[in-house]
Structures are given as structure tokens and as C-alpha cells.
């Protein structure tokens, strides 16, 4: 098979080597997608042993349930002392972990999570009410009225929501308006650290340097000794491990004190009949890390992106509002899930946001087995790193005509939706697809419905663009907005 080599263009280089947030949308995934498109090559070599695919057929072969590929070694070299569901490579070990956690993540648990989501939305809206301004006059808001950094607040909200759902903990970040929490070192000493900040610092340096897996342990060591911005990022990022340790330890203390809570931690400790699972403490901490990491920033990115797209497309925001208003009472602050979960336009907005700007946009690396594998009818040698980007898949014009347009209408017809869903993979596909999908839909649907029902919004200017940095996920920068209460909410 002939594979063209993709030499990275300047935007890709600049992302790897320098500044964090760029005002242009998606960089790395878009760059690679355009390289495939411009060369009309469905397979490109992006490293000495790494291939990128850009054809929907590759999804089934690389990620589908019957795939012979495993997660790539990237996961093993970046994992801690114990693997979690997300980074475990060994298939039987993954199946064991997935079975253990599936019960906790099952859709029948929605009722158990809903009141936690309601409680957290009420606290977010308390903050938004206090930051509300007078209704907008004219088109462009005064700078002084841009009182809400939506991306910051929604990250605080998802931090609170996932820690409440998973660990029954109220973090107080929504009350303070900042992601400052307590971190605990292994020696038991405590210090204050920033949740979202440390998570972003961690992914920023590691996704920059984790390309050559054999060399990564050396590179990691070098980054830690040579004074540079990467060294500070590595140090700052370590705090996330201590935050996780604090969260897990506090919850363990409650468990040992005999407190019973209906949350994920309980499912890690005991099965449904109350028999102990006897997991090692290191494995429990690793699973907690996976959940409170994967469960916070992804949903925040999705909501930030979807709201920015809705504000930029007022006709869709109006349609959404009309639909939500018809399902919610005038004086209702938080949408009951049952009332809004089947609203077609609401779901269409959530899905169209996830399609156009998937929070995990890049190709998730997988490894072919030693004997090689067939991908898209081509034989690919053993131990090759292969991926197909989610960003590219969502731009397949045979499924999504005018793929760059934010058009929720494309999801409305049920038959059309069924067809689109087969090319819609924001949560990846197959046995390693996202386990938190039910939770994020619950959160996004309830939050978005409640938000548009209660508030109006304006961005700083018509040509404002959401700053982004691609570091495994599509990390969003600030989104300053003016908000004001709708008349419906005033009453
Ligand atoms: C919009 C929100 C979300 C998106 C776009 C998203 C996306 C993804 C993707 C693409 C993967 C596959 C990663 C890979 O193969 O390397 C994944 C896996 C995973 N996600 Fe999510 N996720 C979201 C929300 C959540 C939430 C809320 C949770 C937990 C509460 C969660 C927990 C997980 C876990 C545990 C895995 C690993 C599954 C496995 O390997 O078996 N995710 N997610």
C-alpha cells in the first residue's frame, strides 16, 4: 500500500511549540482534516509509525466492536501507577473494569442523578442572577456589561455536578466563582490548588510531548529539569493528581465512617448486593481520576461551544426558546428532565454542537495487533498507530452537507437523524466509547433548556470567536458574555 507522508504545516507546528489559546477555531484536527482533503488521500502518514485515516469506513475497522486494534501505547506511558477504565490497554482488564462501572453509569440511574443536576443548576443561576445586567440596548453590549465568562462558570458547574454525582461532594467552587479546591499530597499535607487550571496544564504539556512513546519517559524527565514554561506546566499539572487524591480520600473517610451515599464511589467499593469489590486503593484512586477528569471539562466544552453557536445564530436560538417555553412553566427555574428530554430541537442543538465542534476532535490512537490488520480493505502492518479523527468524520459531506454550517434542522426528521447517527461519533465508537454519554446528555439537556428559558445573552461583538487550544480535547478559552433575565424569569 502506498501512503503519502503528511508534513505538518506551520499552524500545526506553532500549536505544538508555542502559544496556548488561538482565536482561530480548531487547529490540529482541522489542519489534518484539510491535509487529507487537499491531497485527496484517505490515508496519511503523520509519524514514523503512525497513520491517519479520513474515511468513514475506517471507524468500524479501527474502533468498532470487532476491531483487533487496542488502545495505543500512549495510554500506558501517560497512565499512573494503576490504570483506569480510560487508559487501560489490556482488553480483558478493560472488560472487567467496564463491567464494574457500567452498572453505575446505566441509563436507569438518571433519576438518581437528576436531583444533583437540579441542585447544581440552581446554584449556578444564583450566581448568574447576581451578574445579570439590564436588557441590551442596540446591538453591541458595553464592555462593563460582559459580566459572565461563560466558559469559566460552566466549568465550575460541571466540576460541581460530576463531583456530586460521582462522589456526593459539594465543592463550593460555584459559591466562590473560582476553581480553587483543596489538594492532598500522599503524605497527608493539604494545600490550595486550581481544578480546571491544573487539568489544562497537565494535558497541555503532556499532549505536546507525547508523540514518540518509547522516548516519552525521558522527555518527561527532561521537561521536569530544564527551566521553561513546560516545566511550570508539568509542575502545575501535578496538582490535579493531588486534587483527585483529596477527593477520593475524603469520600473513603465517609465510607469508612459508615455513611451510605448513592454514587459511583459506592459502586467501586461494593457490588449491587453489597459485597466488597476488593479493589486496590490505587485502582480506586485511578478510577476516580478518570471520572472526575473525563466528566468535567468535556461537558463544559460542549456547552460553551453550543451556546456560542446559538448566540451567533439567533434564528436557531429563537426556535429553541419557543420549544422550551412551551414545555416549561413560566416560573420554572430548572427544567425537569422528563419535560424536556424529548424536545427534538433541543436535542438537535446539542447534537449539532457536538458534531460541528466535538470536544474530543482528534483521532484517538489505536494500535494494530502484531500480526497486522485490515483497515478500509488495506493491510496495515502490525504495531502501527492508527486513528480516524472525529472532526473529519463529522465533515463527511455525504452525511452532513455544508458541514461547516451550524444547522440543527438537519437532525429533525427522524429518518434523516437515524442516518446521520451512523456517522456521528463524538463519543467515539465500539467497546471503548464514552461511558459517560447518558450523564452528559442529562446535564446538557437540562442546563441548556433552563438557561435559554431564564436568560438572554449577547457576545462582545458579532465577529467574536471562541478561543481554543487543542490538547487531547478542544480546550476553550474565555467566553465573556452579557446576560440579562428574560421577562418570563422576572415574574
Ligand atoms: C460531551 C461530553 C463528552 C464527550 C464528548 C466525551 C467523549 C469521549 C470519547 C471520545 C471517549 C473515547 C476516548 C478514547 O477512546 O480514547 C470517551 C471515553 C470515556 N468517557 Fe467520555 N465524553 C464526554 C463526557 C463524559 C462524562 C460526563 C464522563 C463521566 C462521567 C465520561 C467518562 C468517560 C469514560 C470513563 C471513558 C472511557 C471508556 C472506556 O475506555 O471504556 N465522559 N469519552
Coordinates of C-alpha atoms and ligand atoms in Angstrom, one line a residue:
X1 CA 0.0 0.0 0.0
X2 CA 1.3 3.5 -0.8
X3 CA 0.8 6.0 2.0
X4 CA 1.6 9.7 1.5
X5 CA 3.5 11.4 4.2
X6 CA 1.9 14.4 5.8
X7 CA 4.5 17.0 6.8
X8 CA 2.9 19.3 9.3
X9 CA 2.1 22.8 8.1
X10 CA 3.0 25.9 10.1
X11 CA -0.2 26.1 12.1
X12 CA 0.3 22.6 13.5
X13 CA 3.9 23.4 14.4
X14 CA 3.0 26.6 16.1
X15 CA 0.4 24.9 18.2
X16 CA 2.8 22.3 19.4
X17 CA 5.6 24.6 20.2
X18 CA 4.2 27.9 21.5
X19 CA 1.2 29.8 22.4
X20 CA -1.8 28.2 24.0
X21 CA -5.1 29.8 23.0
X22 CA -5.6 30.9 19.4
X23 CA -8.6 32.9 18.3
X24 CA -9.0 30.6 15.3
X25 CA -11.3 27.7 15.7
X26 CA -9.9 24.1 15.9
X27 CA -6.3 23.9 14.9
X28 CA -4.7 20.5 14.9
X29 CA -7.7 18.4 13.9
X30 CA -8.7 20.9 11.3
X31 CA -5.2 21.1 9.9
X32 CA -5.0 17.3 9.5
X33 CA -8.5 17.1 8.0
X34 CA -7.6 19.8 5.4
X35 CA -4.4 17.9 4.6
X36 CA -6.5 14.8 3.8
X37 CA -9.0 16.9 1.8
X38 CA -6.4 18.9 -0.1
X39 CA -4.3 15.9 -1.1
X40 CA -7.4 13.7 -1.6
X41 CA -5.6 11.0 0.3
X42 CA -7.7 9.0 2.8
X43 CA -4.6 7.7 4.5
X44 CA -1.6 9.9 5.6
X45 CA 1.5 9.1 7.5
X46 CA 1.7 11.5 10.4
X47 CA 4.7 10.0 12.1
X48 CA 7.3 7.2 11.6
X49 CA 4.8 4.6 12.8
X50 CA 1.6 6.5 12.7
X51 CA -1.2 6.7 10.2
X52 CA -4.2 9.0 10.0
X53 CA -7.4 7.8 8.1
X54 CA -10.0 10.1 6.7
X55 CA -12.8 7.8 5.5
X56 CA -15.8 6.8 7.5
X57 CA -15.2 3.1 6.7
X58 CA -12.1 3.2 8.9
X59 CA -14.2 3.9 12.0
X60 CA -15.6 0.4 12.1
X61 CA -12.2 -1.2 11.5
X62 CA -10.3 0.9 14.0
X63 CA -12.8 1.4 16.8
X64 CA -15.8 -0.9 16.1
X65 CA -16.8 -3.7 18.5
X66 CA -15.0 -6.4 16.4
X67 CA -11.7 -4.4 15.9
X68 CA -8.5 -6.3 16.5
X69 CA -6.8 -3.0 17.5
X70 CA -6.1 -2.0 21.1
X71 CA -5.7 1.4 22.7
X72 CA -2.3 2.7 21.7
X73 CA 0.8 2.8 24.0
X74 CA 0.2 6.5 24.6
X75 CA -2.2 5.5 27.3
X76 CA 0.3 3.2 29.0
X77 CA 3.1 5.7 29.1
X78 CA 0.9 8.5 30.4
X79 CA -1.0 6.3 33.0
X80 CA -0.2 6.5 36.7
X81 CA 0.8 3.6 38.9
X82 CA -2.6 2.0 38.3
X83 CA -4.6 2.1 35.0
X84 CA -8.2 3.3 35.0
X85 CA -11.0 2.4 32.6
X86 CA -9.9 5.2 30.2
X87 CA -6.2 4.3 29.9
X88 CA -6.1 0.5 30.4
X89 CA -4.8 -1.2 27.2
X90 CA -5.3 -4.9 28.0
X91 CA -8.6 -6.0 26.6
X92 CA -9.7 -8.5 29.4
X93 CA -8.7 -6.0 32.1
X94 CA -10.7 -3.3 30.3
X95 CA -13.7 -5.6 30.1
X96 CA -13.5 -6.3 33.8
X97 CA -13.4 -2.6 34.6
X98 CA -16.1 -1.7 32.2
X99 CA -18.5 -4.3 33.7
X100 CA -17.8 -3.0 37.2
X101 CA -18.5 0.6 36.2
X102 CA -21.3 0.0 33.7
X103 CA -23.8 -0.5 36.4
X104 CA -23.0 2.9 37.9
X105 CA -23.3 4.6 34.5
X106 CA -26.5 2.9 33.3
X107 CA -29.4 5.0 31.9
X108 CA -31.8 3.6 34.6
X109 CA -29.8 5.7 37.1
X110 CA -30.9 9.0 35.5
X111 CA -33.4 9.6 38.3
X112 CA -30.6 9.2 40.9
X113 CA -28.5 11.9 39.2
X114 CA -31.3 14.4 38.3
X115 CA -31.8 16.0 41.7
X116 CA -28.0 16.5 41.8
X117 CA -28.1 18.3 38.5
X118 CA -31.1 20.4 39.6
X119 CA -29.3 21.4 42.8
X120 CA -26.2 22.4 40.9
X121 CA -28.1 24.4 38.2
X122 CA -29.9 26.3 41.0
X123 CA -26.5 27.3 42.4
X124 CA -25.2 28.4 39.0
X125 CA -28.3 30.5 38.4
X126 CA -27.9 32.2 41.8
X127 CA -24.5 33.4 40.5
X128 CA -25.9 34.3 37.1
X129 CA -28.8 36.3 38.7
X130 CA -26.3 38.4 40.6
X131 CA -24.3 39.0 37.4
X132 CA -27.4 39.9 35.3
X133 CA -27.5 43.2 33.7
X134 CA -30.2 45.5 32.2
X135 CA -31.7 44.3 28.8
X136 CA -29.4 45.1 25.8
X137 CA -30.0 48.3 24.0
X138 CA -28.7 48.3 20.4
X139 CA -26.5 45.5 19.0
X140 CA -23.2 45.6 20.9
X141 CA -23.1 45.4 24.7
X142 CA -21.0 47.8 26.8
X143 CA -17.7 46.2 27.9
X144 CA -18.7 46.7 31.5
X145 CA -21.8 44.5 30.9
X146 CA -19.7 41.5 29.9
X147 CA -20.0 40.2 33.5
X148 CA -20.0 36.5 32.8
X149 CA -17.1 34.4 31.5
X150 CA -19.5 31.6 30.4
X151 CA -16.6 29.1 29.9
X152 CA -15.3 29.7 33.4
X153 CA -18.8 29.4 35.0
X154 CA -19.8 26.4 33.1
X155 CA -16.6 24.6 34.0
X156 CA -17.3 25.4 37.7
X157 CA -20.7 24.0 37.1
X158 CA -19.5 20.7 35.6
X159 CA -16.9 20.3 38.3
X160 CA -19.6 20.6 40.9
X161 CA -22.0 18.3 39.0
X162 CA -19.6 15.5 38.3
X163 CA -18.1 15.5 41.8
X164 CA -21.6 15.5 43.3
X165 CA -22.7 12.6 41.0
X166 CA -19.6 10.6 41.4
X167 CA -18.5 11.3 45.0
X168 CA -21.5 13.0 46.7
X169 CA -19.3 16.0 47.3
X170 CA -20.2 19.7 47.1
X171 CA -17.1 21.5 46.1
X172 CA -18.0 25.2 46.8
X173 CA -16.4 26.4 43.5
X174 CA -19.8 27.8 42.4
X175 CA -20.1 29.8 45.5
X176 CA -16.6 31.3 45.2
X177 CA -16.7 31.8 41.4
X178 CA -13.2 30.2 41.0
X179 CA -11.9 26.7 40.7
X180 CA -9.9 26.7 43.9
X181 CA -10.2 23.5 45.9
X182 CA -8.2 21.5 48.4
X183 CA -5.4 19.2 47.2
X184 CA -3.8 16.5 49.3
X185 CA -0.3 15.1 48.9
X186 CA 0.4 11.4 49.6
X187 CA 2.0 12.5 53.0
X188 CA -1.4 13.9 54.0
X189 CA -0.4 17.6 53.8
X190 CA -3.0 19.9 52.3
X191 CA -2.8 22.9 50.0
X192 CA -5.0 25.0 47.8
X193 CA -5.0 24.2 44.1
X194 CA -7.0 25.1 41.0
X195 CA -9.0 22.2 39.5
X196 CA -9.6 23.3 35.9
X197 CA -6.3 25.2 35.6
X198 CA -4.2 22.2 36.8
X199 CA -6.1 19.8 34.5
X200 CA -5.5 22.1 31.5
X201 CA -1.8 22.5 32.4
X202 CA -1.4 18.7 32.7
X203 CA -3.0 18.0 29.3
X204 CA -1.2 20.9 27.6
X205 CA 2.3 19.7 28.3
X206 CA 1.7 16.0 28.0
X207 CA -0.2 16.2 24.7
X208 CA 2.6 18.4 23.4
X209 CA 5.4 15.9 24.2
X210 CA 3.7 12.6 24.0
X211 CA 4.4 11.7 20.4
X212 CA 7.3 9.1 20.5
X213 CA 6.1 6.7 23.1
X214 CA 9.5 5.0 23.8
X215 CA 11.1 8.3 24.4
X216 CA 8.3 9.8 26.5
X217 CA 9.7 8.8 29.9
X218 CA 12.9 10.6 29.1
X219 CA 11.2 13.6 27.6
X220 CA 9.0 13.7 30.7
X221 CA 12.1 13.8 32.9
X222 CA 13.8 16.4 30.7
X223 CA 10.8 18.7 30.8
X224 CA 10.9 18.4 34.6
X225 CA 14.6 19.6 34.8
X226 CA 15.0 22.2 32.1
X227 CA 13.6 25.6 33.2
X228 CA 10.9 26.5 30.7
X229 CA 7.1 27.2 30.5
X230 CA 6.7 23.4 30.0
X231 CA 8.4 22.7 33.3
X232 CA 6.0 25.0 35.1
X233 CA 3.1 23.4 33.3
X234 CA 4.3 20.0 34.4
X235 CA 4.6 21.2 38.0
X236 CA 1.2 22.9 37.9
X237 CA -0.4 19.9 36.3
X238 CA 0.7 17.6 39.1
X239 CA -1.7 19.4 41.4
X240 CA -4.6 17.7 39.6
X241 CA -3.3 14.3 40.9
X242 CA -3.4 15.7 44.4
X243 CA -6.9 17.1 43.9
X244 CA -8.1 13.7 42.8
X245 CA -6.3 12.1 45.8
X246 CA -8.1 14.5 48.2
X247 CA -11.5 13.8 46.6
X248 CA -11.0 10.1 46.8
X249 CA -9.6 10.1 50.3
X250 CA -12.4 12.3 51.7
X251 CA -15.0 10.0 50.2
X252 CA -13.2 7.0 51.6
X253 CA -13.3 8.6 55.1
X254 CA -17.1 9.0 54.7
X255 CA -17.4 5.4 53.5
X256 CA -15.3 4.1 56.5
X257 CA -17.4 6.2 58.9
X258 CA -20.4 4.1 57.6
X259 CA -22.1 6.9 55.5
X260 CA -24.1 5.4 52.7
X261 CA -24.2 7.5 49.5
X262 CA -25.8 6.7 46.2
X263 CA -22.9 7.5 43.9
X264 CA -20.1 6.0 41.8
X265 CA -17.7 5.6 44.6
X266 CA -20.2 3.2 46.3
X267 CA -20.2 1.1 43.1
X268 CA -16.4 1.0 43.1
X269 CA -16.4 -0.3 46.7
X270 CA -19.3 -2.8 46.6
X271 CA -21.4 -4.6 44.1
X272 CA -25.2 -4.3 43.9
X273 CA -25.7 -6.9 46.7
X274 CA -23.3 -5.1 49.0
X275 CA -20.4 -7.5 48.6
X276 CA -17.0 -5.8 48.6
X277 CA -15.3 -5.4 45.2
X278 CA -11.9 -5.5 47.0
X279 CA -10.2 -3.2 44.5
X280 CA -6.7 -1.9 45.4
X281 CA -6.7 1.6 46.8
X282 CA -4.5 2.7 43.8
X283 CA -7.1 1.4 41.4
X284 CA -9.9 3.2 43.1
X285 CA -8.0 6.5 43.0
X286 CA -7.2 5.9 39.3
X287 CA -10.9 5.3 38.5
X288 CA -11.9 8.4 40.5
X289 CA -9.3 10.4 38.5
X290 CA -10.7 9.1 35.2
X291 CA -14.3 10.0 36.1
X292 CA -13.8 13.5 37.5
X293 CA -11.4 14.3 34.7
X294 CA -13.4 13.0 31.8
X295 CA -16.7 14.1 33.3
X296 CA -15.9 17.8 33.8
X297 CA -14.2 19.6 31.0
X298 CA -15.8 17.7 28.1
X299 CA -19.3 18.7 29.0
X300 CA -18.2 22.2 29.7
X301 CA -16.6 22.5 26.3
X302 CA -19.7 21.1 24.6
X303 CA -22.0 23.6 26.4
X304 CA -19.6 26.6 25.8
X305 CA -19.4 25.8 22.1
X306 CA -23.2 25.2 21.7
X307 CA -24.2 28.3 23.5
X308 CA -21.7 30.4 21.4
X309 CA -23.1 28.9 18.2
X310 CA -26.7 29.6 19.3
X311 CA -25.9 33.2 20.2
X312 CA -24.3 33.6 16.8
X313 CA -27.4 32.1 15.1
X314 CA -30.3 33.9 16.7
X315 CA -32.9 32.3 14.4
X316 CA -32.0 28.9 16.0
X317 CA -31.9 30.3 19.5
X318 CA -35.4 31.7 18.9
X319 CA -36.7 28.3 17.7
X320 CA -35.1 26.6 20.7
X321 CA -36.6 29.1 23.1
X322 CA -40.1 28.7 21.7
X323 CA -39.8 25.0 22.0
X324 CA -38.5 25.1 25.6
X325 CA -41.0 27.7 26.7
X326 CA -43.9 25.5 25.5
X327 CA -42.6 22.7 27.7
X328 CA -41.7 24.7 30.9
X329 CA -43.9 26.7 33.2
X330 CA -43.3 30.4 33.3
X331 CA -42.0 30.3 36.8
X332 CA -39.9 27.2 36.5
X333 CA -36.2 27.8 37.0
X334 CA -34.8 24.4 36.3
X335 CA -36.2 22.2 33.6
X336 CA -37.4 18.8 34.8
X337 CA -35.6 16.2 32.6
X338 CA -38.9 14.4 31.8
X339 CA -40.4 17.6 30.4
X340 CA -37.5 18.4 28.0
X341 CA -35.7 15.2 27.2
X342 CA -37.7 14.5 24.1
X343 CA -37.8 18.0 22.7
X344 CA -36.5 17.5 19.1
X345 CA -35.0 20.9 18.5
X346 CA -33.2 21.0 21.9
X347 CA -31.6 17.6 21.2
X348 CA -30.8 18.8 17.7
X349 CA -28.9 21.8 19.1
X350 CA -26.9 19.6 21.5
X351 CA -26.0 17.1 18.7
X352 CA -25.3 19.8 16.1
X353 CA -22.9 21.5 18.6
X354 CA -21.2 18.1 19.3
X355 CA -20.9 17.5 15.6
X356 CA -19.5 20.8 14.5
X357 CA -17.1 21.2 17.4
X358 CA -16.6 17.8 19.1
X359 CA -14.9 18.3 22.5
X360 CA -12.7 15.4 21.6
X361 CA -12.0 16.3 18.0
X362 CA -8.7 14.4 17.3
X363 CA -8.2 10.9 16.1
X364 CA -7.9 8.6 19.2
X365 CA -4.8 6.5 18.7
X366 CA -5.2 2.7 18.4
X367 CA -2.6 0.1 17.7
X368 CA -2.8 -2.7 15.2
X369 CA -2.1 -6.2 16.6
X370 CA 1.4 -7.8 16.0
X371 CA 0.0 -9.8 13.0
X372 CA -1.4 -6.6 11.3
X373 CA -5.0 -5.7 10.5
X374 CA -7.2 -4.8 7.6
X375 CA -8.4 -1.2 7.6
X376 CA -10.6 0.1 4.8
X377 CA -9.6 -3.0 2.8
X378 CA -5.9 -2.2 3.2
X379 CA -3.5 -4.4 5.1
X380 CA -1.7 -2.4 7.8
X381 CA 1.4 -3.7 9.4
X382 CA 1.4 -4.9 13.0
X383 CA 2.1 -2.5 15.9
X384 CA 1.2 0.6 13.8
X385 CA -0.5 3.5 15.5
X386 CA -3.7 4.3 13.6
X387 CA -6.5 6.8 14.0
X388 CA -9.5 8.4 12.3
X389 CA -10.4 11.9 13.6
X390 CA -13.8 12.7 14.9
X391 CA -13.5 16.1 13.5
X392 CA -13.1 14.7 9.9
X393 CA -15.8 12.1 10.4
X394 CA -18.3 14.9 11.2
X395 CA -17.4 16.6 8.0
X396 CA -18.2 13.8 5.6
X397 CA -20.4 15.6 3.1
X398 CA -22.3 12.5 2.1
X399 CA -23.8 12.6 5.5
X400 CA -23.5 16.2 6.5
X401 CA -24.0 18.6 3.5
X402 CA -22.5 22.1 4.2
X403 CA -20.6 20.6 7.1
X404 CA -19.2 23.9 8.4
X405 CA -22.7 25.3 8.9
X406 CA -24.4 25.1 12.3
X407 CA -27.7 23.7 11.2
X408 CA -29.7 21.9 13.9
X409 CA -32.5 21.4 11.4
X410 CA -30.6 18.6 9.8
X411 CA -31.4 16.4 12.8
X412 CA -35.2 17.0 13.0
X413 CA -36.5 14.4 10.6
X414 CA -36.4 11.1 12.4
X415 CA -35.4 9.1 9.3
X416 CA -32.6 11.6 8.4
X417 CA -31.5 11.5 12.1
X418 CA -31.1 7.8 12.0
X419 CA -28.8 8.0 9.0
X420 CA -26.8 10.9 10.5
X421 CA -26.3 9.0 13.7
X422 CA -24.3 6.3 11.9
X423 CA -21.6 8.9 11.1
X424 CA -21.9 10.8 14.4
X425 CA -19.2 9.7 16.8
X426 CA -18.5 12.5 19.4
X427 CA -18.2 9.7 22.0
X428 CA -16.1 7.5 19.7
X429 CA -17.4 4.0 18.9
X430 CA -17.2 0.4 20.0
X431 CA -16.1 -1.1 23.2
X432 CA -14.0 1.9 24.2
X433 CA -16.7 4.5 23.5
X434 CA -17.7 7.0 26.2
X435 CA -19.3 5.6 29.2
X436 CA -20.5 9.0 30.4
X437 CA -22.7 9.7 27.5
X438 CA -26.0 9.4 29.4
X439 CA -24.7 11.7 32.1
X440 CA -23.5 14.4 29.7
X441 CA -26.9 14.3 27.8
X442 CA -28.8 14.7 31.0
X443 CA -26.5 17.6 32.1
X444 CA -26.5 19.4 28.7
X445 CA -30.2 19.0 28.0
X446 CA -31.3 20.2 31.5
X447 CA -28.8 23.1 31.6
X448 CA -29.4 24.3 28.1
X449 CA -33.2 24.3 28.4
X450 CA -33.1 26.0 31.8
X451 CA -30.6 28.6 30.6
X452 CA -32.4 29.7 27.4
X453 CA -35.7 29.8 29.4
X454 CA -34.3 32.1 32.0
X455 CA -31.8 34.4 30.3
X456 CA -30.9 36.4 27.2
X457 CA -27.3 36.7 26.1
X458 CA -25.0 38.8 24.0
X459 CA -21.4 38.2 22.9
X460 CA -18.9 41.0 22.8
X461 CA -19.2 41.6 19.1
X462 CA -20.7 40.0 16.0
X463 CA -17.3 38.7 14.8
X464 CA -16.2 37.3 18.2
X465 CA -14.7 33.8 18.0
X466 CA -14.2 31.3 20.8
X467 CA -10.5 30.9 21.6
X468 CA -9.4 27.2 21.6
X469 CA -6.4 25.1 22.3
X470 CA -6.3 21.5 21.2
X471 CA -4.7 19.4 23.8
X472 CA -6.3 15.9 23.5
X473 CA -9.6 17.8 24.0
X474 CA -10.6 21.1 22.5
X475 CA -10.0 23.3 25.5
X476 CA -11.9 26.5 25.3
X477 CA -10.6 30.0 26.5
X478 CA -12.8 32.8 27.9
X479 CA -16.2 33.5 26.6
X480 CA -17.3 36.9 28.0
X481 CA -21.0 37.5 27.7
X482 CA -23.6 39.9 28.8
X483 CA -26.6 38.2 30.3
X484 CA -30.0 39.5 31.4
X485 CA -33.1 37.9 32.7
X486 CA -36.0 37.4 30.3
X487 CA -39.3 38.9 31.2
X488 CA -40.6 35.4 31.8
X489 CA -38.0 34.9 34.6
X490 CA -38.5 38.4 36.1
X491 CA -42.1 37.4 37.0
Ligands
LIG1 C1 -19.7 16.0 25.9 C2 -19.1 15.2 26.8 C3 -18.2 14.1 26.5 C4 -17.5 13.7 25.3 C5 -17.5 14.5 24.0 C6 -16.8 12.5 25.6 C7 -16.0 11.8 24.7 C8 -15.4 10.7 24.9 C9 -14.6 9.9 24.0 C10 -14.3 10.4 22.5 C11 -14.1 8.8 24.6 C12 -13.2 7.8 23.9 C13 -11.8 8.1 24.3 C14 -10.7 7.1 23.7 O1 -11.1 6.2 23.0 O2 -9.5 7.4 23.9 C15 -14.6 8.8 25.9 C16 -14.3 7.8 26.8 C17 -14.7 7.9 28.2 N1 -15.5 8.8 28.7 FE1 -16.4 10.4 27.8 N2 -17.0 12.1 26.9 C18 -17.9 13.0 27.5 C19 -18.4 13.0 28.8 C20 -18.1 12.1 29.7 C21 -18.6 12.1 31.1 C22 -19.6 13.1 31.6 C23 -18.0 11.0 31.7 C24 -18.1 10.5 33.1 C25 -19.0 10.9 34.0 C26 -17.1 10.4 30.7 C27 -16.4 9.2 31.0 C28 -15.7 8.5 30.1 C29 -15.0 7.3 30.3 C30 -14.9 6.6 31.7 C31 -14.4 6.9 29.1 C32 -13.5 5.6 28.9 C33 -14.4 4.5 28.4 C34 -13.6 3.2 28.1 O3 -12.5 3.3 27.6 O4 -14.2 2.1 28.3 N3 -17.2 11.0 29.6 N4 -15.4 9.9 26.1

